[in-house]
Coordinates of C-alpha atoms in Angstrom, one line a residue:
M1265 CA -25.1 -3.7 -12.1
D1266 CA -27.1 -0.7 -10.8
S1267 CA -27.4 1.3 -14.0
R1268 CA -30.9 0.1 -15.1
E1269 CA -32.3 3.6 -14.9
N1270 CA -30.4 4.3 -18.1
P1271 CA -29.3 1.1 -19.8
D1272 CA -27.7 2.9 -22.7
N1273 CA -25.7 5.4 -20.8
T1274 CA -22.3 4.2 -22.2
G1275 CA -23.4 4.0 -25.8
N1276 CA -22.2 0.4 -25.9
A1277 CA -25.6 -1.3 -25.7
D1278 CA -28.3 -0.5 -28.2
S1279 CA -26.8 1.9 -30.8
S1280 CA -29.0 4.3 -32.7
E1281 CA -28.0 2.6 -36.0
G1282 CA -29.5 -0.7 -35.0
R1283 CA -29.8 -3.3 -32.2
T1284 CA -26.5 -4.6 -31.0
S1285 CA -26.2 -8.4 -31.3
D1286 CA -26.5 -10.5 -28.2
E1287 CA -23.0 -11.8 -28.7
A1288 CA -21.5 -8.3 -28.9
L1289 CA -23.3 -7.4 -25.7
L1290 CA -22.0 -10.5 -24.0
E1291 CA -18.4 -9.6 -25.0
L1292 CA -19.0 -6.2 -23.3
V1293 CA -20.4 -8.0 -20.2
A1294 CA -17.2 -10.1 -20.0
N1295 CA -15.3 -6.8 -19.8
G1296 CA -17.5 -5.6 -16.9
D1297 CA -19.9 -3.4 -18.9
D1298 CA -23.0 -2.8 -16.7
A1299 CA -24.9 -1.1 -19.5
A1300 CA -24.4 -4.1 -21.8
F1301 CA -25.7 -6.4 -19.1
D1302 CA -28.7 -4.2 -18.5
S1303 CA -29.5 -4.3 -22.2
L1304 CA -29.4 -8.1 -22.2
Y1305 CA -31.5 -8.2 -19.1
L1306 CA -34.2 -5.9 -20.5
R1307 CA -34.1 -7.8 -23.7
Y1308 CA -34.7 -11.3 -22.2
A1309 CA -35.9 -10.9 -18.6
D1310 CA -39.6 -11.6 -19.6
L1311 CA -38.6 -14.6 -21.7
V1312 CA -36.4 -16.2 -19.0
Y1313 CA -39.1 -15.7 -16.4
S1314 CA -41.7 -17.3 -18.8
V1315 CA -39.5 -20.3 -19.4
A1316 CA -38.9 -20.8 -15.6
L1317 CA -42.6 -20.3 -14.8
R1318 CA -43.6 -23.0 -17.2
V1319 CA -41.4 -25.5 -15.4
V1320 CA -41.9 -24.5 -11.8
A1321 CA -45.5 -23.3 -12.0
D1322 CA -44.8 -20.8 -9.2
A1323 CA -44.3 -17.1 -9.7
G1324 CA -42.0 -16.6 -6.7
I1325 CA -39.8 -19.5 -7.6
A1326 CA -39.7 -18.5 -11.2
Q1327 CA -38.5 -15.0 -10.2
D1328 CA -35.7 -16.5 -8.1
V1329 CA -34.7 -18.8 -10.9
S1330 CA -34.6 -15.8 -13.3
Q1331 CA -32.4 -13.8 -11.0
E1332 CA -30.0 -16.7 -10.7
V1333 CA -29.9 -17.2 -14.5
F1334 CA -28.9 -13.5 -15.1
L1335 CA -26.5 -13.6 -12.2
R1336 CA -24.8 -16.5 -14.0
V1337 CA -24.7 -14.4 -17.2
W1338 CA -23.0 -11.6 -15.3
R1339 CA -20.5 -13.7 -13.4
R1340 CA -19.7 -16.3 -16.1
P1341 CA -20.3 -14.9 -19.5
E1342 CA -17.5 -17.1 -20.9
L1343 CA -19.7 -20.2 -20.4
F1344 CA -21.5 -19.2 -23.6
D1345 CA -19.9 -20.8 -26.7
A1346 CA -20.9 -19.0 -29.9
S1347 CA -19.7 -21.9 -32.0
R1348 CA -22.5 -24.1 -30.6
G1349 CA -25.4 -21.9 -31.4
R1350 CA -27.1 -18.6 -30.6
F1351 CA -27.1 -16.8 -27.3
I1352 CA -30.8 -17.0 -26.9
T1353 CA -30.8 -20.8 -27.3
W1354 CA -28.1 -21.1 -24.7
L1355 CA -29.9 -18.7 -22.3
M1356 CA -33.2 -20.6 -22.6
S1357 CA -31.3 -23.9 -21.9
V1358 CA -29.7 -22.3 -18.8
A1359 CA -33.1 -21.1 -17.6
R1360 CA -34.9 -24.4 -18.2
N1361 CA -32.1 -26.5 -16.6
R1362 CA -32.0 -24.2 -13.6
A1363 CA -35.7 -24.4 -13.2
V1364 CA -35.7 -28.2 -13.5
D1365 CA -32.8 -28.4 -10.9
E1366 CA -35.0 -26.3 -8.5
I1367 CA -37.9 -28.7 -8.9
R1368 CA -35.7 -31.6 -8.2
S1369 CA -34.1 -30.0 -5.2
R1370 CA -37.5 -29.1 -3.7
G1371 CA -38.7 -32.7 -4.4
R1372 CA -35.7 -34.2 -2.6
R1373 CA -36.4 -31.9 0.4
R1374 CA -40.0 -33.0 0.5
L1375 CA -39.0 -36.6 0.4
R1376 CA -36.7 -36.1 3.4
E1377 CA -39.5 -34.5 5.3
I1378 CA -41.7 -37.6 4.9
A1379 CA -41.5 -40.0 7.8
P1380 CA -40.0 -43.3 6.7
G1381 CA -41.2 -46.8 7.3
A1382 CA -44.8 -46.8 6.2
G1383 CA -46.4 -50.1 7.1
V1384 CA -47.2 -52.7 4.5
D1385 CA -50.8 -52.7 5.6
D1386 CA -51.3 -49.0 5.0
P1387 CA -53.9 -48.2 2.4
A1388 CA -52.6 -47.5 -1.0
D1389 CA -52.0 -43.9 -1.8
P1390 CA -54.6 -42.8 -4.5
Q1391 CA -52.1 -40.1 -5.6
A1392 CA -49.3 -42.5 -6.1
V1393 CA -47.9 -42.6 -9.7
D1394 CA -48.4 -45.8 -11.6
P1395 CA -44.9 -47.1 -12.3
Q1396 CA -45.9 -48.1 -15.9
L1397 CA -47.4 -44.7 -16.6
A1398 CA -44.4 -43.0 -15.2
A1399 CA -42.1 -45.0 -17.4
E1400 CA -44.3 -44.2 -20.5
L1401 CA -44.3 -40.5 -19.6
A1402 CA -40.5 -40.6 -19.2
A1403 CA -40.1 -42.3 -22.6
E1404 CA -42.4 -39.7 -24.2
R1405 CA -40.4 -36.8 -22.7
A1406 CA -37.2 -38.4 -23.9
S1407 CA -38.7 -38.7 -27.4
V1408 CA -39.7 -35.1 -27.5
R1409 CA -36.2 -34.0 -26.4
G1410 CA -34.7 -36.2 -29.0
C1411 CA -37.0 -35.0 -31.7
L1412 CA -36.3 -31.3 -30.8
G1413 CA -32.6 -32.1 -31.1
S1414 CA -33.0 -33.4 -34.6
L1415 CA -34.5 -30.2 -35.9
P1416 CA -32.5 -27.6 -37.7
E1417 CA -31.3 -25.0 -35.3
Q1418 CA -33.5 -22.2 -36.6
Q1419 CA -36.6 -24.4 -36.4
R1420 CA -35.7 -25.7 -32.9
V1421 CA -35.1 -22.2 -31.5
T1422 CA -38.5 -21.1 -32.9
I1423 CA -40.3 -24.0 -31.4
E1424 CA -38.6 -23.6 -28.0
L1425 CA -39.6 -19.9 -27.9
A1426 CA -43.2 -20.8 -28.8
Y1427 CA -43.7 -23.8 -26.5
F1428 CA -41.2 -23.3 -23.7
G1429 CA -41.0 -19.5 -23.8
G1430 CA -44.7 -19.0 -24.3
M1431 CA -44.2 -16.4 -27.0
T1432 CA -46.5 -15.6 -29.9
Q1433 CA -45.2 -15.8 -33.4
Q1434 CA -45.1 -12.0 -33.6
E1435 CA -43.0 -11.9 -30.4
I1436 CA -40.7 -14.5 -31.8
A1437 CA -40.2 -12.6 -35.0
A1438 CA -39.3 -9.5 -33.0
V1439 CA -36.8 -11.4 -30.7
L1440 CA -35.1 -13.2 -33.6
D1441 CA -35.3 -10.1 -35.9
T1442 CA -36.9 -12.4 -38.5
P1443 CA -40.0 -11.8 -40.8
L1444 CA -43.2 -13.1 -39.4
G1445 CA -43.8 -15.2 -42.5
T1446 CA -40.5 -16.9 -42.0
V1447 CA -41.4 -17.7 -38.4
K1448 CA -44.7 -19.2 -39.4
T1449 CA -43.0 -21.3 -42.0
R1450 CA -40.4 -22.6 -39.5
V1451 CA -43.2 -23.5 -37.0
R1452 CA -45.2 -25.3 -39.7
L1453 CA -42.2 -27.3 -40.9
A1454 CA -40.9 -28.1 -37.4
M1455 CA -44.3 -29.3 -36.2
K1456 CA -44.6 -31.5 -39.2
K1457 CA -41.2 -33.1 -38.5
L1458 CA -41.9 -33.4 -34.8
R1459 CA -45.2 -35.2 -35.5
A1460 CA -43.6 -37.6 -37.8
E1461 CA -40.7 -38.3 -35.4
L1462 CA -43.0 -38.8 -32.4
D1463 CA -45.3 -41.1 -34.3
G1464 CA -42.3 -43.2 -35.3
S1465 CA -41.0 -43.3 -31.8
R1466 CA -44.3 -44.4 -30.4
E1467 CA -44.5 -47.2 -33.0
E1468 CA -41.0 -48.4 -32.1
R1469 CA -42.0 -48.6 -28.4
K1470 CA -45.1 -50.5 -29.2
A1471 CA -43.1 -53.0 -31.3
R1472 CA -40.8 -53.8 -28.4

């Protein structure tokens, strides 16, 4: 994986006739093609880093997460299942899940460092999370995840790139090789559906 100075040196990555598909590059990676891996890395390194940074909110940790994500792509390319969606959707999911795992891991380590046995007469922690508020936030996050899952794949990918990947609509159009007008339409339709779904979920929770 040391061929980044010339990622196209085998002619297997980005051909002069057009951009090689992610799936085709991944097949080459599965056969040990360094140049194909380099092309995928150059294509999506910034996106993966952006997704990780939005979750962990720490540049150093986000960089570590990004490296681990691409190491996984290099070592286990067969984990991607083309029948379940596009490579970019899978890659974003891997990045987001790995970042969340890192946050959870660090949280568990912090909890172990806290001395146990605080007295019942200790003053209340002003930073403590209200259990009811925490439950409401958890329900809201679950609703958002459920609503995203109900969107058509193309709309879901576009929304994830915009709001988890931090990409502009022009950047999304370039990554997906899709006209900008189509991207704008997908965002508009997806946001309309998400708003309706979330409003419905909130009403259901209030009725319980």
